[in-house]
Amino acid sequence: YPFDDICGDIHAKLVEQDGMLRDVMMRFSEDGIPSATPKIISEYGFSAFSGRAMSEMPSALLMANIAGRWLSLGGSAAYMFGYGPNVPSNQHLACAGFGNMMPFTADEDGQADKPMPSFFTANLLAKIWSVAGHGLHRLVPTRIEGLADSRVVAFAVRRPDGKLAVMLVNRSPDQAYHFALKRQLRSGPTETLSGPAQVYS
């Protein structure tokens, strides 16, 4: 849970969170934890305290980024906290607004009602970026070129079915971007990827 305070510039916090994960991995290395030791985030979320960001698009962006970033840093697995339906609340700071870690809102009987942004991201991660079942997913090194900041990040996997799945996470609150997907050739230059593709958002 990277943030106790989920007030202020939420999108800047999403970018800041990248460095926090890198710092954790660096500390593991400095503490002498063998690189072969599985590194698992047993539960994650925006904050240990409830707030609006947990129920809106930032929660979906955080989930996508943690999954991609943690695995790209050598992590083995990451588990979201808050799988059950819930209701918005505020338990810490008034400026955080009302929200909660939940894939669905709960109806008056406590059953799943309306899907939240994190539900859709979970589906994209589990059914599109990766494929369910057993099979090796191989991370492919990626980088973004041409941006002065790190608002957009990319993570790519070669799925067991042979398809390349590229996940782009745009953490800007108001800027859209256009990218050309290219691959690095063994001989050095890059070439634009071509062929059929499916796009999900």
PDB file of C-alpha atoms in Angstrom:
ATOM      1  CA  TYR A   1       0.000   0.000   0.000  1.00  0.00           C
ATOM      2  CA  PRO A   2       2.215   2.811  -1.252  1.00  0.00           C
ATOM      3  CA  PHE A   3       0.185   5.816  -0.076  1.00  0.00           C
ATOM      4  CA  ASP A   4      -1.330   6.733   3.276  1.00  0.00           C
ATOM      5  CA  ASP A   5      -2.415  10.068   1.836  1.00  0.00           C
ATOM      6  CA  ILE A   6      -4.555   9.630  -1.274  1.00  0.00           C
ATOM      7  CA  CYS A   7      -5.375  13.311  -1.648  1.00  0.00           C
ATOM      8  CA  GLY A   8      -3.797  15.735  -4.088  1.00  0.00           C
ATOM      9  CA  ASP A   9      -2.363  14.821  -7.502  1.00  0.00           C
ATOM     10  CA  ILE A  10      -3.307  11.161  -7.836  1.00  0.00           C
ATOM     11  CA  HIS A  11      -1.743  10.777 -11.285  1.00  0.00           C
ATOM     12  CA  ALA A  12       1.604  12.020  -9.955  1.00  0.00           C
ATOM     13  CA  LYS A  13       1.329   9.380  -7.232  1.00  0.00           C
ATOM     14  CA  LEU A  14       0.808   6.700  -9.897  1.00  0.00           C
ATOM     15  CA  VAL A  15       4.096   7.722 -11.528  1.00  0.00           C
ATOM     16  CA  GLU A  16       5.853   7.942  -8.142  1.00  0.00           C
ATOM     17  CA  GLN A  17       4.779   4.407  -7.312  1.00  0.00           C
ATOM     18  CA  ASP A  18       7.092   3.048 -10.051  1.00  0.00           C
ATOM     19  CA  GLY A  19      10.149   4.219  -8.130  1.00  0.00           C
ATOM     20  CA  MET A  20       8.819   2.714  -4.917  1.00  0.00           C
ATOM     21  CA  LEU A  21       8.703  -0.760  -6.470  1.00  0.00           C
ATOM     22  CA  ARG A  22      12.227  -0.327  -7.849  1.00  0.00           C
ATOM     23  CA  ASP A  23      13.431   0.693  -4.369  1.00  0.00           C
ATOM     24  CA  VAL A  24      11.905  -2.441  -2.832  1.00  0.00           C
ATOM     25  CA  MET A  25      13.729  -4.674  -5.308  1.00  0.00           C
ATOM     26  CA  MET A  26      16.973  -2.777  -4.712  1.00  0.00           C
ATOM     27  CA  ARG A  27      16.630  -3.253  -0.948  1.00  0.00           C
ATOM     28  CA  PHE A  28      16.100  -6.990  -1.454  1.00  0.00           C
ATOM     29  CA  SER A  29      19.354  -7.128  -3.384  1.00  0.00           C
ATOM     30  CA  GLU A  30      21.244  -4.973  -0.864  1.00  0.00           C
ATOM     31  CA  ASP A  31      19.979  -7.187   1.976  1.00  0.00           C
ATOM     32  CA  GLY A  32      21.471 -10.228   0.268  1.00  0.00           C
ATOM     33  CA  ILE A  33      18.249 -11.977  -0.719  1.00  0.00           C
ATOM     34  CA  PRO A  34      19.204 -14.446  -3.483  1.00  0.00           C
ATOM     35  CA  SER A  35      17.887 -13.468  -6.901  1.00  0.00           C
ATOM     36  CA  ALA A  36      16.286 -16.929  -7.270  1.00  0.00           C
ATOM     37  CA  THR A  37      14.091 -16.387  -4.175  1.00  0.00           C
ATOM     38  CA  PRO A  38      10.457 -15.865  -5.272  1.00  0.00           C
ATOM     39  CA  LYS A  39       9.356 -12.290  -4.600  1.00  0.00           C
ATOM     40  CA  ILE A  40       5.622 -12.011  -4.018  1.00  0.00           C
ATOM     41  CA  ILE A  41       3.381  -9.074  -3.198  1.00  0.00           C
ATOM     42  CA  SER A  42       0.894 -10.868  -0.964  1.00  0.00           C
ATOM     43  CA  GLU A  43      -1.621  -8.024  -1.179  1.00  0.00           C
ATOM     44  CA  TYR A  44      -1.603  -4.607  -2.773  1.00  0.00           C
ATOM     45  CA  GLY A  45      -3.870  -1.636  -3.152  1.00  0.00           C
ATOM     46  CA  PHE A  46      -3.693   2.130  -3.421  1.00  0.00           C
ATOM     47  CA  SER A  47      -3.677   2.715   0.315  1.00  0.00           C
ATOM     48  CA  ALA A  48      -4.495   1.045   3.615  1.00  0.00           C
ATOM     49  CA  PHE A  49      -7.095   3.815   3.970  1.00  0.00           C
ATOM     50  CA  SER A  50     -10.185   4.173   1.800  1.00  0.00           C
ATOM     51  CA  GLY A  51     -10.755   6.977  -0.683  1.00  0.00           C
ATOM     52  CA  ARG A  52     -12.131   7.960  -4.058  1.00  0.00           C
ATOM     53  CA  ALA A  53      -9.056   6.967  -6.105  1.00  0.00           C
ATOM     54  CA  MET A  54      -9.685   3.326  -5.188  1.00  0.00           C
ATOM     55  CA  SER A  55     -13.032   3.277  -6.967  1.00  0.00           C
ATOM     56  CA  GLU A  56     -12.191   5.269 -10.076  1.00  0.00           C
ATOM     57  CA  MET A  57      -9.805   4.980 -13.020  1.00  0.00           C
ATOM     58  CA  PRO A  58      -6.630   5.478 -10.914  1.00  0.00           C
ATOM     59  CA  SER A  59      -7.325   2.137  -9.192  1.00  0.00           C
ATOM     60  CA  ALA A  60      -7.352   0.413 -12.583  1.00  0.00           C
ATOM     61  CA  LEU A  61      -4.133   2.141 -13.646  1.00  0.00           C
ATOM     62  CA  LEU A  62      -2.427   1.232 -10.365  1.00  0.00           C
ATOM     63  CA  MET A  63      -3.397  -2.422 -10.774  1.00  0.00           C
ATOM     64  CA  ALA A  64      -2.101  -2.621 -14.350  1.00  0.00           C
ATOM     65  CA  ASN A  65       1.135  -0.870 -13.468  1.00  0.00           C
ATOM     66  CA  ILE A  66       1.871  -2.942 -10.361  1.00  0.00           C
ATOM     67  CA  ALA A  67       1.291  -6.187 -12.266  1.00  0.00           C
ATOM     68  CA  GLY A  68       3.512  -5.169 -15.172  1.00  0.00           C
ATOM     69  CA  ARG A  69       6.202  -3.349 -13.192  1.00  0.00           C
ATOM     70  CA  TRP A  70       6.581  -5.985 -10.449  1.00  0.00           C
ATOM     71  CA  LEU A  71       6.959  -8.810 -12.965  1.00  0.00           C
ATOM     72  CA  SER A  72       9.366  -6.781 -15.107  1.00  0.00           C
ATOM     73  CA  LEU A  73      11.536  -6.150 -12.031  1.00  0.00           C
ATOM     74  CA  GLY A  74      11.776  -9.881 -11.331  1.00  0.00           C
ATOM     75  CA  GLY A  75       8.784 -10.336  -9.053  1.00  0.00           C
ATOM     76  CA  SER A  76       7.023 -13.686  -9.111  1.00  0.00           C
ATOM     77  CA  ALA A  77       3.429 -12.710  -8.345  1.00  0.00           C
ATOM     78  CA  ALA A  78       1.248  -9.862  -7.065  1.00  0.00           C
ATOM     79  CA  TYR A  79      -2.153 -10.238  -5.442  1.00  0.00           C
ATOM     80  CA  MET A  80      -4.703  -7.460  -5.249  1.00  0.00           C
ATOM     81  CA  PHE A  81      -6.486  -6.936  -1.944  1.00  0.00           C
ATOM     82  CA  GLY A  82     -10.238  -6.426  -1.900  1.00  0.00           C
ATOM     83  CA  TYR A  83     -11.811  -9.117  -4.095  1.00  0.00           C
ATOM     84  CA  GLY A  84     -15.249  -8.914  -2.521  1.00  0.00           C
ATOM     85  CA  PRO A  85     -17.966  -6.388  -3.331  1.00  0.00           C
ATOM     86  CA  ASN A  86     -17.973  -3.415  -0.997  1.00  0.00           C
ATOM     87  CA  VAL A  87     -19.336   0.069  -0.429  1.00  0.00           C
ATOM     88  CA  PRO A  88     -17.509   3.404  -0.635  1.00  0.00           C
ATOM     89  CA  SER A  89     -16.222   4.805   2.639  1.00  0.00           C
ATOM     90  CA  ASN A  90     -13.798   7.361   4.019  1.00  0.00           C
ATOM     91  CA  GLN A  91     -11.811   6.360   7.072  1.00  0.00           C
ATOM     92  CA  HIS A  92      -8.765   8.615   7.204  1.00  0.00           C
ATOM     93  CA  LEU A  93      -8.757  11.962   5.385  1.00  0.00           C
ATOM     94  CA  ALA A  94     -11.802  13.941   4.258  1.00  0.00           C
ATOM     95  CA  CYS A  95      -9.888  15.170   1.188  1.00  0.00           C
ATOM     96  CA  ALA A  96      -9.550  11.552  -0.055  1.00  0.00           C
ATOM     97  CA  GLY A  97     -13.279  11.361  -0.748  1.00  0.00           C
ATOM     98  CA  PHE A  98     -15.319   8.169  -0.626  1.00  0.00           C
ATOM     99  CA  GLY A  99     -14.254   4.901  -2.238  1.00  0.00           C
ATOM    100  CA  ASN A 100     -12.927   1.443  -1.502  1.00  0.00           C
ATOM    101  CA  MET A 101     -10.851  -1.419  -2.921  1.00  0.00           C
ATOM    102  CA  MET A 102     -13.505  -3.431  -4.710  1.00  0.00           C
ATOM    103  CA  PRO A 103     -14.111  -4.937  -8.134  1.00  0.00           C
ATOM    104  CA  PHE A 104     -17.879  -4.413  -7.656  1.00  0.00           C
ATOM    105  CA  THR A 105     -20.090  -2.248  -5.528  1.00  0.00           C
ATOM    106  CA  ALA A 106     -22.207  -4.264  -3.096  1.00  0.00           C
ATOM    107  CA  ASP A 107     -25.980  -4.213  -3.278  1.00  0.00           C
ATOM    108  CA  GLU A 108     -28.113  -4.042  -0.126  1.00  0.00           C
ATOM    109  CA  ASP A 109     -27.661  -7.818   0.330  1.00  0.00           C
ATOM    110  CA  GLY A 110     -23.861  -7.571   0.066  1.00  0.00           C
ATOM    111  CA  GLN A 111     -23.807  -9.182  -3.389  1.00  0.00           C
ATOM    112  CA  ALA A 112     -21.878  -7.922  -6.421  1.00  0.00           C
ATOM    113  CA  ASP A 113     -23.729  -5.128  -8.165  1.00  0.00           C
ATOM    114  CA  LYS A 114     -21.972  -2.669 -10.481  1.00  0.00           C
ATOM    115  CA  PRO A 115     -18.471  -3.429 -11.838  1.00  0.00           C
ATOM    116  CA  MET A 116     -15.731  -0.940 -11.000  1.00  0.00           C
ATOM    117  CA  PRO A 117     -12.677   0.043 -13.124  1.00  0.00           C
ATOM    118  CA  SER A 118     -10.455  -2.473 -11.310  1.00  0.00           C
ATOM    119  CA  PHE A 119     -12.772  -5.294 -12.434  1.00  0.00           C
ATOM    120  CA  PHE A 120     -12.173  -4.439 -16.084  1.00  0.00           C
ATOM    121  CA  THR A 121      -8.408  -4.191 -15.568  1.00  0.00           C
ATOM    122  CA  ALA A 122      -8.370  -7.565 -13.819  1.00  0.00           C
ATOM    123  CA  ASN A 123     -10.111  -9.050 -16.864  1.00  0.00           C
ATOM    124  CA  LEU A 124      -7.648  -7.451 -19.263  1.00  0.00           C
ATOM    125  CA  LEU A 125      -4.685  -8.730 -17.234  1.00  0.00           C
ATOM    126  CA  ALA A 126      -6.030 -12.266 -16.823  1.00  0.00           C
ATOM    127  CA  LYS A 127      -7.669 -12.850 -20.200  1.00  0.00           C
ATOM    128  CA  ILE A 128      -5.974 -10.565 -22.725  1.00  0.00           C
ATOM    129  CA  TRP A 129      -2.461  -9.606 -21.601  1.00  0.00           C
ATOM    130  CA  SER A 130      -2.004 -13.143 -20.313  1.00  0.00           C
ATOM    131  CA  VAL A 131      -3.937 -16.347 -20.928  1.00  0.00           C
ATOM    132  CA  ALA A 132      -5.391 -18.552 -18.232  1.00  0.00           C
ATOM    133  CA  GLY A 133      -4.072 -22.004 -17.475  1.00  0.00           C
ATOM    134  CA  HIS A 134      -0.618 -23.425 -17.502  1.00  0.00           C
ATOM    135  CA  GLY A 135       1.953 -22.171 -19.923  1.00  0.00           C
ATOM    136  CA  LEU A 136       5.020 -20.016 -19.986  1.00  0.00           C
ATOM    137  CA  HIS A 137       4.580 -16.281 -20.404  1.00  0.00           C
ATOM    138  CA  ARG A 138       7.890 -14.693 -21.320  1.00  0.00           C
ATOM    139  CA  LEU A 139       8.397 -11.019 -20.527  1.00  0.00           C
ATOM    140  CA  VAL A 140       9.763  -9.024 -23.432  1.00  0.00           C
ATOM    141  CA  PRO A 141      11.930  -5.975 -22.633  1.00  0.00           C
ATOM    142  CA  THR A 142      10.126  -2.765 -23.590  1.00  0.00           C
ATOM    143  CA  ARG A 143      10.790   0.945 -23.566  1.00  0.00           C
ATOM    144  CA  ILE A 144       8.957   4.130 -24.500  1.00  0.00           C
ATOM    145  CA  GLU A 145      10.817   6.598 -26.692  1.00  0.00           C
ATOM    146  CA  GLY A 146       9.975  10.196 -27.473  1.00  0.00           C
ATOM    147  CA  LEU A 147       8.396  11.238 -24.163  1.00  0.00           C
ATOM    148  CA  ALA A 148      10.080  13.640 -21.766  1.00  0.00           C
ATOM    149  CA  ASP A 149       8.361  12.112 -18.741  1.00  0.00           C
ATOM    150  CA  SER A 150       7.286   8.665 -17.599  1.00  0.00           C
ATOM    151  CA  ARG A 151       3.517   9.070 -17.664  1.00  0.00           C
ATOM    152  CA  VAL A 152       3.169   6.190 -20.114  1.00  0.00           C
ATOM    153  CA  VAL A 153       4.722   2.796 -19.444  1.00  0.00           C
ATOM    154  CA  ALA A 154       4.753  -0.355 -21.545  1.00  0.00           C
ATOM    155  CA  PHE A 155       4.957  -4.023 -20.618  1.00  0.00           C
ATOM    156  CA  ALA A 156       5.008  -6.853 -23.127  1.00  0.00           C
ATOM    157  CA  VAL A 157       4.720 -10.615 -22.842  1.00  0.00           C
ATOM    158  CA  ARG A 158       5.030 -13.440 -25.321  1.00  0.00           C
ATOM    159  CA  ARG A 159       2.052 -15.609 -24.423  1.00  0.00           C
ATOM    160  CA  PRO A 160       1.986 -19.429 -24.542  1.00  0.00           C
ATOM    161  CA  ASP A 161      -0.179 -19.223 -27.671  1.00  0.00           C
ATOM    162  CA  GLY A 162       2.680 -17.398 -29.423  1.00  0.00           C
ATOM    163  CA  LYS A 163       0.978 -13.995 -29.470  1.00  0.00           C
ATOM    164  CA  LEU A 164       2.732 -10.845 -28.338  1.00  0.00           C
ATOM    165  CA  ALA A 165       0.656  -8.852 -25.846  1.00  0.00           C
ATOM    166  CA  VAL A 166       1.676  -5.244 -25.196  1.00  0.00           C
ATOM    167  CA  MET A 167       0.143  -3.339 -22.294  1.00  0.00           C
ATOM    168  CA  LEU A 168       0.367   0.458 -22.371  1.00  0.00           C
ATOM    169  CA  VAL A 169      -0.568   2.322 -19.187  1.00  0.00           C
ATOM    170  CA  ASN A 170      -1.223   6.054 -19.608  1.00  0.00           C
ATOM    171  CA  ARG A 171      -1.119   7.783 -16.233  1.00  0.00           C
ATOM    172  CA  SER A 172      -1.716  11.280 -17.566  1.00  0.00           C
ATOM    173  CA  PRO A 173      -5.022  12.759 -16.388  1.00  0.00           C
ATOM    174  CA  ASP A 174      -5.659  14.637 -19.626  1.00  0.00           C
ATOM    175  CA  GLN A 175      -3.246  13.672 -22.413  1.00  0.00           C
ATOM    176  CA  ALA A 176      -3.718  10.994 -25.065  1.00  0.00           C
ATOM    177  CA  TYR A 177      -0.751   9.627 -26.999  1.00  0.00           C
ATOM    178  CA  HIS A 178      -0.146   7.833 -30.287  1.00  0.00           C
ATOM    179  CA  PHE A 179       2.603   5.234 -30.513  1.00  0.00           C
ATOM    180  CA  ALA A 180       4.158   3.134 -33.225  1.00  0.00           C
ATOM    181  CA  LEU A 181       5.036  -0.336 -31.975  1.00  0.00           C
ATOM    182  CA  LYS A 182       8.499  -1.364 -33.133  1.00  0.00           C
ATOM    183  CA  ARG A 183      10.778  -4.290 -32.462  1.00  0.00           C
ATOM    184  CA  GLN A 184      14.532  -4.302 -32.122  1.00  0.00           C
ATOM    185  CA  LEU A 185      16.229  -6.488 -34.699  1.00  0.00           C
ATOM    186  CA  ARG A 186      19.272  -8.558 -33.743  1.00  0.00           C
ATOM    187  CA  SER A 187      21.250  -6.624 -36.347  1.00  0.00           C
ATOM    188  CA  GLY A 188      20.591  -3.348 -34.521  1.00  0.00           C
ATOM    189  CA  PRO A 189      17.887  -1.304 -36.286  1.00  0.00           C
ATOM    190  CA  THR A 190      14.204  -1.316 -35.429  1.00  0.00           C
ATOM    191  CA  GLU A 191      11.223  -2.119 -37.610  1.00  0.00           C
ATOM    192  CA  THR A 192       7.557  -1.275 -37.185  1.00  0.00           C
ATOM    193  CA  LEU A 193       5.398  -4.220 -36.186  1.00  0.00           C
ATOM    194  CA  SER A 194       2.810  -5.088 -38.784  1.00  0.00           C
ATOM    195  CA  GLY A 195       0.068  -7.635 -39.212  1.00  0.00           C
ATOM    196  CA  PRO A 196      -3.294  -8.278 -37.584  1.00  0.00           C
ATOM    197  CA  ALA A 197      -3.800  -6.988 -34.063  1.00  0.00           C
ATOM    198  CA  GLN A 198      -6.581  -6.714 -31.504  1.00  0.00           C
ATOM    199  CA  VAL A 199      -6.854  -3.617 -29.333  1.00  0.00           C
ATOM    200  CA  TYR A 200      -8.556  -3.513 -25.928  1.00  0.00           C
ATOM    201  CA  SER A 201      -8.931  -0.700 -23.405  1.00  0.00           C
TER     202      SER A 201
END
